[in-house]
Amino acid sequence: MTAKSTAPQGYYAASSETPAPRATLRGDAQADVCVIGGGFTGLTAALHLARAGARVILLESETVGFAASGRNGGQIHTGHRMSQPDLERWLGPIHAHDLWNLCEESKALVRAQAAALAPEANLKDGLIIAAHDLTALRELGEEAEYLNKHYNYADARMMSADETKLLIGATYHGGKLDKGGGHLHPLRYARGLARAAEAAGATIFEHSRARRVETSGGKNVVQGKNGKVTADFVLLATDAFSAEIAPQLAPYIAHVESFVSATAPLPPDLNAQILPTDAAVADTRHVLDYYRKSDDGRLLFAGRESYWSVPTDIAPIVRSRMLQVFPMLKSVPTEYAWSGTVGITVTRLPHFGRLSPRVLFAHGYSGQGVALTSIGGKLMAEAALGNSERFDVMARVPAKKFPGGPWLRKPLVAAALFAFKIADAF
Ligand SMILES: Cc1cc2nc3c(=O)[nH]c(=O)nc-3n(C[C@H](O)[C@H](O)[C@H](O)COP(=O)(O)OP(=O)(O)OC[C@H]3O[C@@H](n4cnc5c(N)ncnc54)[C@H](O)[C@@H]3O)c2cc1C
C-alpha cells in the first residue's frame, strides 16, 4: 500500500486541471469590497458581488481551494448539525424555520452553481446517513418524520438494515436515504467558482496573505506583505484560520484535522458491490466515517481525525478504519491520503458576525460547509451590497466560546473531542 499524493489536496489535485498561476498583490489597490480567503465562502461572495457590479478584490494566502474547500469529503448535507427541534427550543420556531430555509437555499445554490459554473465537479444526488447503533437509527427516523411533518421535507426516507446493506455494501443497523443530499468534486467546484468570479469582473490574487485589517479615513485597509487593498467592506472568509487575522475570534473556533483517502479504481465486481447507486455515505458516530465513490471508480474514504497535529503517514490510519467497514478492499491499494482542517464551533452552527460595521465574517461550518458556504458567501455579498437582513438571520444565532482561555483552550477542546471518540467505541 502506498500513498502517492504529494499535493495537499491529494487525489483532488491529481484529478483536476491546474489553472494558470494568478498574480500576487503588489502596491496599492482600491475596491468596493475586499474578500479574504479563496475557499467556497470567499469565492461565492466574490462571484455574487462581481455579478452585482461591485469592484471586488479577493486575497488568498495560497491558491484557490488550498484549504478545506479543496480537500473535503464533498458531501452535501441537509440542515444544520443541530436538529430542528433543538433549534426551535433554543431560538424559537420562527428563527429555526428561517435557518432551515437558508439551509435549503444553500443546497439549491450549490446545485445551481455547480451545474452552471463547474459541471466537471460532477455533482450527484443522494446521501445515506448510516446508523451505527439502534439508538441512532431511532433518532434518524424521528428526525425524518419531524422534518416531513413540520418542514414539508419529503426527500428523505428510512431504510431497513437489508436495504442499507444493498445500497452501501457494508453492514449497518439501517439508514436514512436523503435524495436532497449529494456529493461533488470539491476542488473542481472551487476552481469553477474562481473562474466564474473572474469572468464576472472580480480580481483574485494568490500567494497574497492578508496580514491585518485597519481603518483609515473611514475606509478599511487590508495590509499584505507587498501591498494593500483599500475597500469600503472587508469580508473575512478564512474559516478555521480566522483567528490568525482576527484574534478576537479565537474563542469561537476550534480546529480538527480530518483524514481522507482514495483507493485505486475498484475492480468491476467490487465497484458493483460498493455504493452501486453512487450515493455518498456518512455514519452516525461522533468521529464519523464518510465516503463516496469518485467518477473514476475509486472509494474516497474519510475517517479518523486528530485534534493536535497531523501524523506523517495518514494512509495506514484511514485504511485500517476503511478495512473494518469494507474488508473486501484488502487487495485494493490506497493511492492517496491527505488531511484538512475543519473549523468547528461549540454549537456546530456556523458563526457569522461583524468585527466592525463594515468588516464581516462567516466561519465555523463544522463539517457541513460544502452546501452552507454557498449561503455564507451569498449573504455576506448581500450585506456588502446594502441588505444585511438575511445575513443577520445567521448573525443573530448566539455564538458560544470554547472554555479555557488562550493557553488551556486547545488542550481542553482536544480532550473533549477525544472523549467523543472514546464514546464511539461503546
Ligand atoms: C478533510 C475535510 C473534510 C470535509 N468534509 C466535508 C463534507 O464532506 N461536507 C461538508 O459539508 N463539509 C465538509 N468539510 C467542511 C468544508 O470543507 C468547509 O466547511 C468549507 O470548505 C469551508 O469553506 P471556506 O471557504 O469557508 O473556508 P476554506 O476552504 O478553509 O477557505 C479559507 C481560505 O482562506 C485562506 N486564508 C486563510 N487565512 C488567510 C489570510 N490571512 N489571507 C488570505 N487568505 C487566507 C486559506 O488559504 C483558504 O484557502 C470538510 C472539511 C475538511 C477539512
Tab-separated table of C-alpha atoms and ligand atoms in Angstrom:
chain	number	residue	atom	x	y	z
A	1	MET	CA	0.000	0.000	0.000
A	2	THR	CA	1.481	3.348	-0.997
A	3	ALA	CA	0.172	6.853	-0.766
A	4	LYS	CA	1.261	8.633	-3.927
A	5	SER	CA	-0.058	12.110	-3.190
A	6	THR	CA	2.270	14.999	-2.591
A	7	ALA	CA	-0.218	17.825	-3.286
A	8	PRO	CA	-2.034	18.965	-0.138
A	9	GLN	CA	-5.352	18.236	-1.844
A	10	GLY	CA	-4.304	14.629	-2.623
A	11	TYR	CA	-6.459	12.853	-5.206
A	12	TYR	CA	-8.464	16.015	-5.849
A	13	ALA	CA	-5.382	17.847	-7.137
A	14	ALA	CA	-4.349	14.839	-9.222
A	15	SER	CA	-7.791	14.697	-10.858
A	16	SER	CA	-8.229	18.433	-11.574
A	17	GLU	CA	-6.854	20.672	-14.261
A	18	THR	CA	-4.324	23.102	-12.797
A	19	PRO	CA	-5.254	26.696	-13.623
A	20	ALA	CA	-2.682	29.243	-14.784
A	21	PRO	CA	-0.958	30.900	-11.816
A	22	ARG	CA	-2.571	34.123	-10.639
A	23	ALA	CA	-0.806	37.382	-9.782
A	24	THR	CA	0.157	38.322	-6.231
A	25	LEU	CA	-0.891	41.612	-4.681
A	26	ARG	CA	1.717	44.331	-5.161
A	27	GLY	CA	1.299	48.026	-4.412
A	28	ASP	CA	-1.907	49.844	-3.549
A	29	ALA	CA	-5.264	48.666	-4.862
A	30	GLN	CA	-8.778	50.029	-4.404
A	31	ALA	CA	-12.022	48.054	-4.286
A	32	ASP	CA	-15.581	48.326	-3.074
A	33	VAL	CA	-15.140	45.002	-1.288
A	34	CYS	CA	-12.011	43.075	-0.296
A	35	VAL	CA	-12.680	39.376	0.316
A	36	ILE	CA	-10.072	37.481	2.363
A	37	GLY	CA	-9.958	33.748	1.608
A	38	GLY	CA	-10.310	31.792	-1.627
A	39	GLY	CA	-12.450	28.864	-0.465
A	40	PHE	CA	-16.144	28.298	-1.242
A	41	THR	CA	-17.288	31.150	1.045
A	42	GLY	CA	-14.972	33.819	-0.327
A	43	LEU	CA	-15.340	32.717	-3.940
A	44	THR	CA	-19.142	32.662	-3.735
A	45	ALA	CA	-19.130	36.122	-2.139
A	46	ALA	CA	-16.796	37.456	-4.846
A	47	LEU	CA	-18.949	35.925	-7.584
A	48	HIS	CA	-22.202	37.467	-6.322
A	49	LEU	CA	-20.588	40.843	-5.691
A	50	ALA	CA	-18.935	40.992	-9.109
A	51	ARG	CA	-22.179	39.989	-10.811
A	52	ALA	CA	-23.915	42.857	-8.996
A	53	GLY	CA	-21.333	45.277	-10.408
A	54	ALA	CA	-19.151	45.779	-7.314
A	55	ARG	CA	-15.358	46.138	-7.657
A	56	VAL	CA	-14.046	43.082	-5.818
A	57	ILE	CA	-10.540	42.016	-4.880
A	58	LEU	CA	-10.067	38.580	-3.293
A	59	LEU	CA	-6.838	37.798	-1.433
A	60	GLU	CA	-5.860	34.154	-0.997
A	61	SER	CA	-2.775	33.291	1.049
A	62	GLU	CA	-2.006	30.166	-1.010
A	63	THR	CA	-4.024	29.158	-4.071
A	64	VAL	CA	-7.767	28.895	-4.718
A	65	GLY	CA	-9.192	25.843	-2.895
A	66	PHE	CA	-5.955	25.274	-0.953
A	67	ALA	CA	-7.642	24.551	2.394
A	68	ALA	CA	-10.895	22.808	3.395
A	69	SER	CA	-12.695	23.695	0.148
A	70	GLY	CA	-10.182	21.759	-1.934
A	71	ARG	CA	-9.775	18.773	0.393
A	72	ASN	CA	-13.156	17.881	1.869
A	73	GLY	CA	-15.416	14.851	1.567
A	74	GLY	CA	-17.561	16.681	-0.994
A	75	GLN	CA	-20.770	15.725	0.805
A	76	ILE	CA	-23.842	17.944	0.614
A	77	HIS	CA	-25.824	17.649	3.846
A	78	THR	CA	-29.352	18.727	4.664
A	79	GLY	CA	-29.969	21.122	7.554
A	80	HIS	CA	-27.604	22.133	10.310
A	81	ARG	CA	-25.734	19.824	12.669
A	82	MET	CA	-28.130	20.855	15.437
A	83	SER	CA	-31.540	19.258	14.893
A	84	GLN	CA	-34.539	21.442	14.056
A	85	PRO	CA	-36.397	20.546	17.310
A	86	ASP	CA	-33.301	21.577	19.299
A	87	LEU	CA	-33.011	24.796	17.269
A	88	GLU	CA	-36.687	25.532	17.890
A	89	ARG	CA	-36.258	25.043	21.645
A	90	TRP	CA	-33.141	27.237	21.671
A	91	LEU	CA	-34.050	30.045	19.274
A	92	GLY	CA	-37.811	29.794	18.869
A	93	PRO	CA	-39.759	28.357	15.922
A	94	ILE	CA	-39.556	31.406	13.633
A	95	HIS	CA	-35.788	31.736	13.796
A	96	ALA	CA	-35.383	27.948	13.483
A	97	HIS	CA	-37.567	27.922	10.355
A	98	ASP	CA	-35.579	30.803	8.858
A	99	LEU	CA	-32.349	28.856	9.449
A	100	TRP	CA	-33.838	25.771	7.831
A	101	ASN	CA	-34.922	27.801	4.781
A	102	LEU	CA	-31.382	29.155	4.397
A	103	CYS	CA	-30.019	25.592	4.504
A	104	GLU	CA	-32.411	24.502	1.792
A	105	GLU	CA	-31.467	27.560	-0.266
A	106	SER	CA	-27.783	26.709	0.161
A	107	LYS	CA	-28.335	23.221	-1.294
A	108	ALA	CA	-30.217	24.694	-4.253
A	109	LEU	CA	-27.474	27.281	-4.754
A	110	VAL	CA	-24.614	24.782	-4.696
A	111	ARG	CA	-26.515	22.675	-7.240
A	112	ALA	CA	-27.201	25.671	-9.494
A	113	GLN	CA	-23.635	26.977	-9.250
A	114	ALA	CA	-22.073	23.553	-9.857
A	115	ALA	CA	-24.325	22.889	-12.875
A	116	ALA	CA	-23.698	26.276	-14.483
A	117	LEU	CA	-20.097	27.003	-13.493
A	118	ALA	CA	-18.379	23.698	-12.749
A	119	PRO	CA	-20.142	20.764	-14.433
A	120	GLU	CA	-16.808	18.921	-14.183
A	121	ALA	CA	-17.397	18.773	-10.399
A	122	ASN	CA	-19.937	16.038	-11.267
A	123	LEU	CA	-22.467	16.837	-8.577
A	124	LYS	CA	-24.616	13.778	-7.858
A	125	ASP	CA	-27.758	13.450	-5.758
A	126	GLY	CA	-28.098	11.067	-2.817
A	127	LEU	CA	-26.632	10.895	0.684
A	128	ILE	CA	-27.132	7.994	3.091
A	129	ILE	CA	-26.853	8.586	6.822
A	130	ALA	CA	-25.960	5.114	8.117
A	131	ALA	CA	-26.910	4.181	11.697
A	132	HIS	CA	-24.068	2.646	13.701
A	133	ASP	CA	-26.430	1.599	16.520
A	134	LEU	CA	-30.128	1.237	17.267
A	135	THR	CA	-30.403	4.494	19.205
A	136	ALA	CA	-29.006	6.389	16.234
A	137	LEU	CA	-31.437	4.568	13.933
A	138	ARG	CA	-34.403	5.562	16.096
A	139	GLU	CA	-33.227	9.185	16.187
A	140	LEU	CA	-32.786	9.275	12.414
A	141	GLY	CA	-36.328	8.002	11.964
A	142	GLU	CA	-37.763	10.552	14.398
A	143	GLU	CA	-35.889	13.342	12.658
A	144	ALA	CA	-37.062	12.288	9.182
A	145	GLU	CA	-40.656	12.173	10.429
A	146	TYR	CA	-40.368	15.565	12.147
A	147	LEU	CA	-38.913	17.253	9.079
A	148	ASN	CA	-41.583	15.736	6.901
A	149	LYS	CA	-44.413	16.836	9.178
A	150	HIS	CA	-43.202	20.309	10.222
A	151	TYR	CA	-40.943	21.376	7.333
A	152	ASN	CA	-42.577	19.539	4.399
A	153	TYR	CA	-39.244	17.847	3.751
A	154	ALA	CA	-40.113	14.764	1.710
A	155	ASP	CA	-36.707	13.975	0.166
A	156	ALA	CA	-35.586	11.637	2.960
A	157	ARG	CA	-36.839	8.153	3.812
A	158	MET	CA	-35.732	5.451	6.225
A	159	MET	CA	-34.230	2.164	5.063
A	160	SER	CA	-34.032	-1.240	6.706
A	161	ALA	CA	-30.690	-2.845	7.548
A	162	ASP	CA	-31.051	-5.059	4.457
A	163	GLU	CA	-31.725	-2.192	2.058
A	164	THR	CA	-28.913	-0.150	3.626
A	165	LYS	CA	-26.526	-3.055	3.074
A	166	LEU	CA	-27.627	-3.319	-0.554
A	167	LEU	CA	-27.027	0.396	-1.209
A	168	ILE	CA	-23.709	0.602	0.661
A	169	GLY	CA	-22.133	-2.834	0.548
A	170	ALA	CA	-21.400	-2.704	4.297
A	171	THR	CA	-23.364	-3.597	7.412
A	172	TYR	CA	-25.301	-1.024	9.482
A	173	HIS	CA	-28.439	-1.100	11.623
A	174	GLY	CA	-30.315	0.779	8.901
A	175	GLY	CA	-30.130	4.257	7.467
A	176	LYS	CA	-31.754	7.333	6.040
A	177	LEU	CA	-31.590	7.940	2.294
A	178	ASP	CA	-31.666	11.676	1.592
A	179	LYS	CA	-32.150	12.490	-2.079
A	180	GLY	CA	-31.739	16.156	-1.180
A	181	GLY	CA	-28.151	15.443	-0.132
A	182	GLY	CA	-25.410	14.594	-2.568
A	183	HIS	CA	-21.732	14.963	-3.377
A	184	LEU	CA	-19.296	16.690	-5.707
A	185	HIS	CA	-15.583	17.052	-6.518
A	186	PRO	CA	-14.725	19.985	-4.257
A	187	LEU	CA	-11.519	21.274	-5.845
A	188	ARG	CA	-13.038	21.326	-9.332
A	189	TYR	CA	-16.016	23.204	-7.877
A	190	ALA	CA	-13.782	25.777	-6.114
A	191	ARG	CA	-11.790	26.341	-9.297
A	192	GLY	CA	-15.012	26.706	-11.302
A	193	LEU	CA	-16.283	29.327	-8.865
A	194	ALA	CA	-12.986	31.221	-9.186
A	195	ARG	CA	-13.197	31.178	-13.000
A	196	ALA	CA	-16.751	32.472	-12.888
A	197	ALA	CA	-15.955	35.207	-10.353
A	198	GLU	CA	-13.100	36.422	-12.553
A	199	ALA	CA	-15.282	36.287	-15.666
A	200	ALA	CA	-17.784	38.495	-13.802
A	201	GLY	CA	-15.019	41.029	-13.080
A	202	ALA	CA	-13.514	40.040	-9.711
A	203	THR	CA	-9.734	40.117	-9.258
A	204	ILE	CA	-8.159	37.198	-7.398
A	205	PHE	CA	-4.640	37.475	-6.011
A	206	GLU	CA	-2.950	34.250	-4.890
A	207	HIS	CA	0.018	33.837	-2.537
A	208	SER	CA	-1.251	37.081	-1.033
A	209	ARG	CA	-1.817	36.651	2.677
A	210	ALA	CA	-3.793	39.391	4.381
A	211	ARG	CA	-1.796	40.307	7.486
A	212	ARG	CA	-4.225	42.652	9.215
A	213	VAL	CA	-7.266	44.853	8.677
A	214	GLU	CA	-7.007	48.512	9.720
A	215	THR	CA	-9.271	51.534	9.423
A	216	SER	CA	-8.075	54.740	7.807
A	217	GLY	CA	-10.065	57.773	6.645
A	218	GLY	CA	-13.389	55.946	7.009
A	219	LYS	CA	-12.176	53.053	4.813
A	220	ASN	CA	-10.889	49.593	5.664
A	221	VAL	CA	-7.335	48.822	4.658
A	222	VAL	CA	-6.185	45.219	4.261
A	223	GLN	CA	-2.417	45.001	4.602
A	224	GLY	CA	-0.477	42.332	2.743
A	225	LYS	CA	3.271	41.716	2.564
A	226	ASN	CA	3.894	43.686	-0.641
A	227	GLY	CA	0.732	45.720	-0.996
A	228	LYS	CA	-2.581	46.784	0.471
A	229	VAL	CA	-6.223	46.960	-0.546
A	230	THR	CA	-8.372	49.928	0.487
A	231	ALA	CA	-12.052	48.989	0.459
A	232	ASP	CA	-15.436	50.013	1.850
A	233	PHE	CA	-16.189	46.486	3.033
A	234	VAL	CA	-13.986	43.582	4.093
A	235	LEU	CA	-15.352	40.036	4.151
A	236	LEU	CA	-13.411	37.523	6.208
A	237	ALA	CA	-13.847	34.064	4.671
A	238	THR	CA	-10.961	32.281	6.345
A	239	ASP	CA	-12.889	29.565	8.248
A	240	ALA	CA	-10.524	27.562	10.500
A	241	PHE	CA	-7.821	30.244	10.149
A	242	SER	CA	-9.931	33.259	11.152
A	243	ALA	CA	-8.190	33.742	14.490
A	244	GLU	CA	-4.841	34.295	12.755
A	245	ILE	CA	-6.075	37.546	11.244
A	246	ALA	CA	-8.759	38.332	13.832
A	247	PRO	CA	-7.506	37.091	17.252
A	248	GLN	CA	-10.797	38.167	18.855
A	249	LEU	CA	-12.436	35.220	17.023
A	250	ALA	CA	-10.117	32.631	18.633
A	251	PRO	CA	-12.514	31.666	21.463
A	252	TYR	CA	-15.228	30.809	18.922
A	253	ILE	CA	-13.407	28.464	16.558
A	254	ALA	CA	-11.599	25.151	17.136
A	255	HIS	CA	-9.625	23.025	14.692
A	256	VAL	CA	-9.933	19.354	13.871
A	257	GLU	CA	-7.705	17.638	11.317
A	258	SER	CA	-9.798	15.210	9.283
A	259	PHE	CA	-8.195	12.492	7.132
A	260	VAL	CA	-9.305	11.483	3.632
A	261	SER	CA	-8.018	8.731	1.330
A	262	ALA	CA	-8.574	7.389	-2.181
A	263	THR	CA	-8.139	3.773	-3.228
A	264	ALA	CA	-7.067	2.678	-6.690
A	265	PRO	CA	-10.050	2.334	-9.066
A	266	LEU	CA	-12.161	-0.573	-7.800
A	267	PRO	CA	-12.245	-3.766	-9.878
A	268	PRO	CA	-15.661	-4.261	-11.600
A	269	ASP	CA	-17.052	-6.781	-9.072
A	270	LEU	CA	-16.291	-4.516	-6.079
A	271	ASN	CA	-17.445	-1.435	-7.975
A	272	ALA	CA	-20.823	-3.123	-8.450
A	273	GLN	CA	-20.988	-4.226	-4.806
A	274	ILE	CA	-19.919	-0.964	-3.091
A	275	LEU	CA	-22.252	2.046	-3.406
A	276	PRO	CA	-23.976	0.701	-6.552
A	277	THR	CA	-26.292	3.747	-6.778
A	278	ASP	CA	-23.416	6.183	-6.261
A	279	ALA	CA	-24.855	7.781	-3.125
A	280	ALA	CA	-22.425	9.234	-0.587
A	281	VAL	CA	-22.436	7.913	2.993
A	282	ALA	CA	-21.857	9.466	6.402
A	283	ASP	CA	-22.361	7.377	9.516
A	284	THR	CA	-23.772	8.455	12.874
A	285	ARG	CA	-20.620	8.163	15.025
A	286	HIS	CA	-19.179	11.273	16.708
A	287	VAL	CA	-15.937	10.709	14.798
A	288	LEU	CA	-17.745	9.719	11.701
A	289	ASP	CA	-16.778	7.689	8.666
A	290	TYR	CA	-17.778	9.452	5.441
A	291	TYR	CA	-17.217	8.143	1.977
A	292	ARG	CA	-18.311	8.064	-1.629
A	293	LYS	CA	-17.046	6.920	-4.998
A	294	SER	CA	-15.146	9.152	-7.392
A	295	ASP	CA	-16.159	9.395	-11.017
A	296	ASP	CA	-13.239	7.124	-11.944
A	297	GLY	CA	-14.497	4.421	-9.564
A	298	ARG	CA	-12.252	4.859	-6.508
A	299	LEU	CA	-13.531	4.717	-2.964
A	300	LEU	CA	-12.843	8.068	-1.300
A	301	PHE	CA	-12.942	7.077	2.358
A	302	ALA	CA	-12.569	9.513	5.244
A	303	GLY	CA	-12.449	8.542	8.865
A	304	ARG	CA	-10.310	9.191	11.924
A	305	GLU	CA	-9.151	12.631	12.909
A	306	SER	CA	-6.626	14.418	15.065
A	307	TYR	CA	-7.064	17.346	17.439
A	308	TRP	CA	-3.449	18.174	17.898
A	309	SER	CA	-1.148	17.573	14.932
A	310	VAL	CA	-1.160	15.820	11.562
A	311	PRO	CA	0.578	12.417	11.583
A	312	THR	CA	3.268	11.980	8.941
A	313	ASP	CA	1.666	8.888	7.407
A	314	ILE	CA	-2.108	9.251	7.222
A	315	ALA	CA	-2.800	6.449	4.743
A	316	PRO	CA	-2.470	3.464	7.142
A	317	ILE	CA	-4.634	5.200	9.757
A	318	VAL	CA	-7.574	5.721	7.391
A	319	ARG	CA	-7.020	2.407	5.673
A	320	SER	CA	-7.323	0.369	8.868
A	321	ARG	CA	-10.705	2.007	9.525
A	322	MET	CA	-11.795	1.500	5.901
A	323	LEU	CA	-10.976	-2.220	6.092
A	324	GLN	CA	-13.151	-2.564	9.196
A	325	VAL	CA	-16.076	-1.276	7.124
A	326	PHE	CA	-15.128	-2.862	3.783
A	327	PRO	CA	-12.906	-5.936	4.495
A	328	MET	CA	-13.202	-6.928	0.827
A	329	LEU	CA	-10.948	-3.980	-0.097
A	330	LYS	CA	-7.874	-5.719	1.364
A	331	SER	CA	-6.327	-6.263	-2.060
A	332	VAL	CA	-7.150	-2.773	-3.385
A	333	PRO	CA	-4.334	-0.329	-2.606
A	334	THR	CA	-4.770	3.106	-1.099
A	335	GLU	CA	-3.203	5.507	-3.595
A	336	TYR	CA	-3.761	8.905	-1.995
A	337	ALA	CA	-4.210	10.205	1.530
A	338	TRP	CA	-4.396	13.769	2.776
A	339	SER	CA	-5.806	15.830	5.597
A	340	GLY	CA	-7.558	19.150	6.037
A	341	THR	CA	-8.502	21.457	8.857
A	342	VAL	CA	-12.186	21.613	9.804
A	343	GLY	CA	-13.272	24.771	11.632
A	344	ILE	CA	-15.808	23.887	14.316
A	345	THR	CA	-17.901	25.894	16.761
A	346	VAL	CA	-19.289	24.956	20.184
A	347	THR	CA	-22.851	24.789	18.833
A	348	ARG	CA	-21.775	23.195	15.497
A	349	LEU	CA	-23.650	26.011	13.748
A	350	PRO	CA	-21.684	28.392	11.558
A	351	HIS	CA	-20.703	31.659	13.206
A	352	PHE	CA	-21.496	34.840	11.255
A	353	GLY	CA	-20.947	38.372	12.519
A	354	ARG	CA	-19.149	41.697	12.311
A	355	LEU	CA	-15.758	42.785	13.654
A	356	SER	CA	-16.847	46.361	12.917
A	357	PRO	CA	-19.811	47.733	10.917
A	358	ARG	CA	-18.179	47.013	7.533
A	359	VAL	CA	-15.910	44.077	8.378
A	360	LEU	CA	-17.979	40.871	8.283
A	361	PHE	CA	-17.022	37.249	8.888
A	362	ALA	CA	-18.558	33.812	8.270
A	363	HIS	CA	-16.768	30.713	9.537
A	364	GLY	CA	-17.109	27.527	11.603
A	365	TYR	CA	-19.325	25.436	9.327
A	366	SER	CA	-18.398	22.432	11.488
A	367	GLY	CA	-18.140	19.854	8.713
A	368	GLN	CA	-21.221	20.980	6.782
A	369	GLY	CA	-19.722	23.740	4.679
A	370	VAL	CA	-19.959	22.195	1.221
A	371	ALA	CA	-23.537	23.443	0.997
A	372	LEU	CA	-23.649	26.078	3.747
A	373	THR	CA	-20.697	28.099	2.411
A	374	SER	CA	-22.760	28.987	-0.645
A	375	ILE	CA	-25.273	30.774	1.560
A	376	GLY	CA	-22.409	32.141	3.695
A	377	GLY	CA	-20.832	33.800	0.674
A	378	LYS	CA	-24.122	34.955	-0.796
A	379	LEU	CA	-25.366	36.520	2.446
A	380	MET	CA	-22.070	38.337	3.008
A	381	ALA	CA	-22.328	39.681	-0.550
A	382	GLU	CA	-25.916	40.818	0.067
A	383	ALA	CA	-24.838	42.593	3.252
A	384	ALA	CA	-21.959	44.379	1.498
A	385	LEU	CA	-24.414	45.449	-1.204
A	386	GLY	CA	-26.597	47.102	1.434
A	387	ASN	CA	-29.099	44.455	2.509
A	388	SER	CA	-27.986	42.655	5.658
A	389	GLU	CA	-31.402	41.324	6.697
A	390	ARG	CA	-30.642	37.710	5.774
A	391	PHE	CA	-27.018	37.867	6.940
A	392	ASP	CA	-28.412	38.893	10.315
A	393	VAL	CA	-30.626	35.794	10.497
A	394	MET	CA	-27.342	33.889	10.804
A	395	ALA	CA	-25.529	36.554	12.834
A	396	ARG	CA	-28.346	36.530	15.435
A	397	VAL	CA	-27.557	32.918	16.366
A	398	PRO	CA	-25.747	33.356	19.704
A	399	ALA	CA	-22.123	32.282	19.498
A	400	LYS	CA	-20.606	30.363	22.405
A	401	LYS	CA	-16.981	30.443	23.494
A	402	PHE	CA	-14.824	27.364	23.888
A	403	PRO	CA	-13.631	27.259	27.501
A	404	GLY	CA	-10.063	27.641	28.687
A	405	GLY	CA	-8.659	30.991	27.569
A	406	PRO	CA	-5.689	31.282	25.192
A	407	TRP	CA	-3.496	28.631	26.900
A	408	LEU	CA	-5.914	25.945	28.002
A	409	ARG	CA	-8.428	26.161	25.133
A	410	LYS	CA	-6.609	23.830	22.760
A	411	PRO	CA	-5.919	21.019	25.283
A	412	LEU	CA	-9.460	21.261	26.689
A	413	VAL	CA	-11.071	21.085	23.248
A	414	ALA	CA	-8.788	18.181	22.285
A	415	ALA	CA	-9.747	16.343	25.486
A	416	ALA	CA	-13.471	16.897	24.893
A	417	LEU	CA	-13.284	15.703	21.291
A	418	PHE	CA	-11.183	12.716	22.346
A	419	ALA	CA	-13.902	11.804	24.844
A	420	PHE	CA	-16.401	11.674	21.948
A	421	LYS	CA	-14.006	9.346	20.129
A	422	ILE	CA	-13.929	7.016	23.144
A	423	ALA	CA	-17.735	7.133	23.330
A	424	ASP	CA	-17.900	5.792	19.747
A	425	ALA	CA	-16.157	2.627	20.871
A	426	PHE	CA	-19.084	1.645	23.126
B	1	LIG	C1	-10.989	16.929	5.374
B	1	LIG	C2	-12.293	17.704	5.370
B	1	LIG	C3	-13.464	17.068	5.031
B	1	LIG	C4	-14.662	17.779	4.996
B	1	LIG	N1	-15.766	17.158	4.509
B	1	LIG	C5	-16.907	17.867	4.364
B	1	LIG	C6	-18.034	17.264	3.751
B	1	LIG	O1	-17.988	16.136	3.279
B	1	LIG	N2	-19.181	18.002	3.682
B	1	LIG	C7	-19.250	19.279	4.159
B	1	LIG	O2	-20.322	19.890	4.067
B	1	LIG	N3	-18.179	19.886	4.708
B	1	LIG	C8	-17.004	19.224	4.795
B	1	LIG	N4	-15.912	19.827	5.303
B	1	LIG	C9	-16.007	21.255	5.684
B	1	LIG	C10	-15.935	22.167	4.457
B	1	LIG	O3	-14.905	21.748	3.614
B	1	LIG	C11	-15.710	23.609	4.909
B	1	LIG	O4	-16.773	23.965	5.772
B	1	LIG	C12	-15.678	24.605	3.779
B	1	LIG	O5	-14.841	24.181	2.734
B	1	LIG	C13	-15.219	25.959	4.300
B	1	LIG	O6	-15.043	26.811	3.201
B	1	LIG	P1	-14.482	28.257	3.457
B	1	LIG	O7	-14.374	28.920	2.134
B	1	LIG	O8	-15.274	28.943	4.490
B	1	LIG	O9	-13.033	28.014	4.087
B	1	LIG	P2	-11.704	27.387	3.421
B	1	LIG	O10	-11.997	26.450	2.332
B	1	LIG	O11	-10.856	26.913	4.546
B	1	LIG	O12	-11.032	28.649	2.760
B	1	LIG	C14	-10.396	29.641	3.518
B	1	LIG	C15	-9.262	30.177	2.671
B	1	LIG	O13	-8.699	31.302	3.310
B	1	LIG	C16	-7.316	31.287	3.076
B	1	LIG	N5	-6.715	32.151	4.109
B	1	LIG	C17	-6.624	31.919	5.430
B	1	LIG	N6	-6.073	32.980	6.056
B	1	LIG	C18	-5.842	33.903	5.091
B	1	LIG	C19	-5.285	35.223	5.115
B	1	LIG	N7	-4.854	35.788	6.251
B	1	LIG	N8	-5.182	35.902	3.937
B	1	LIG	C20	-5.610	35.333	2.777
B	1	LIG	N9	-6.141	34.094	2.713
B	1	LIG	C21	-6.259	33.394	3.861
B	1	LIG	C22	-6.925	29.818	3.159
B	1	LIG	O14	-5.718	29.545	2.484
B	1	LIG	C23	-8.125	29.175	2.493
B	1	LIG	O15	-7.930	28.940	1.117
B	1	LIG	C24	-14.691	19.147	5.366
B	1	LIG	C25	-13.516	19.790	5.731
B	1	LIG	C26	-12.317	19.084	5.718
B	1	LIG	C27	-11.044	19.797	6.067
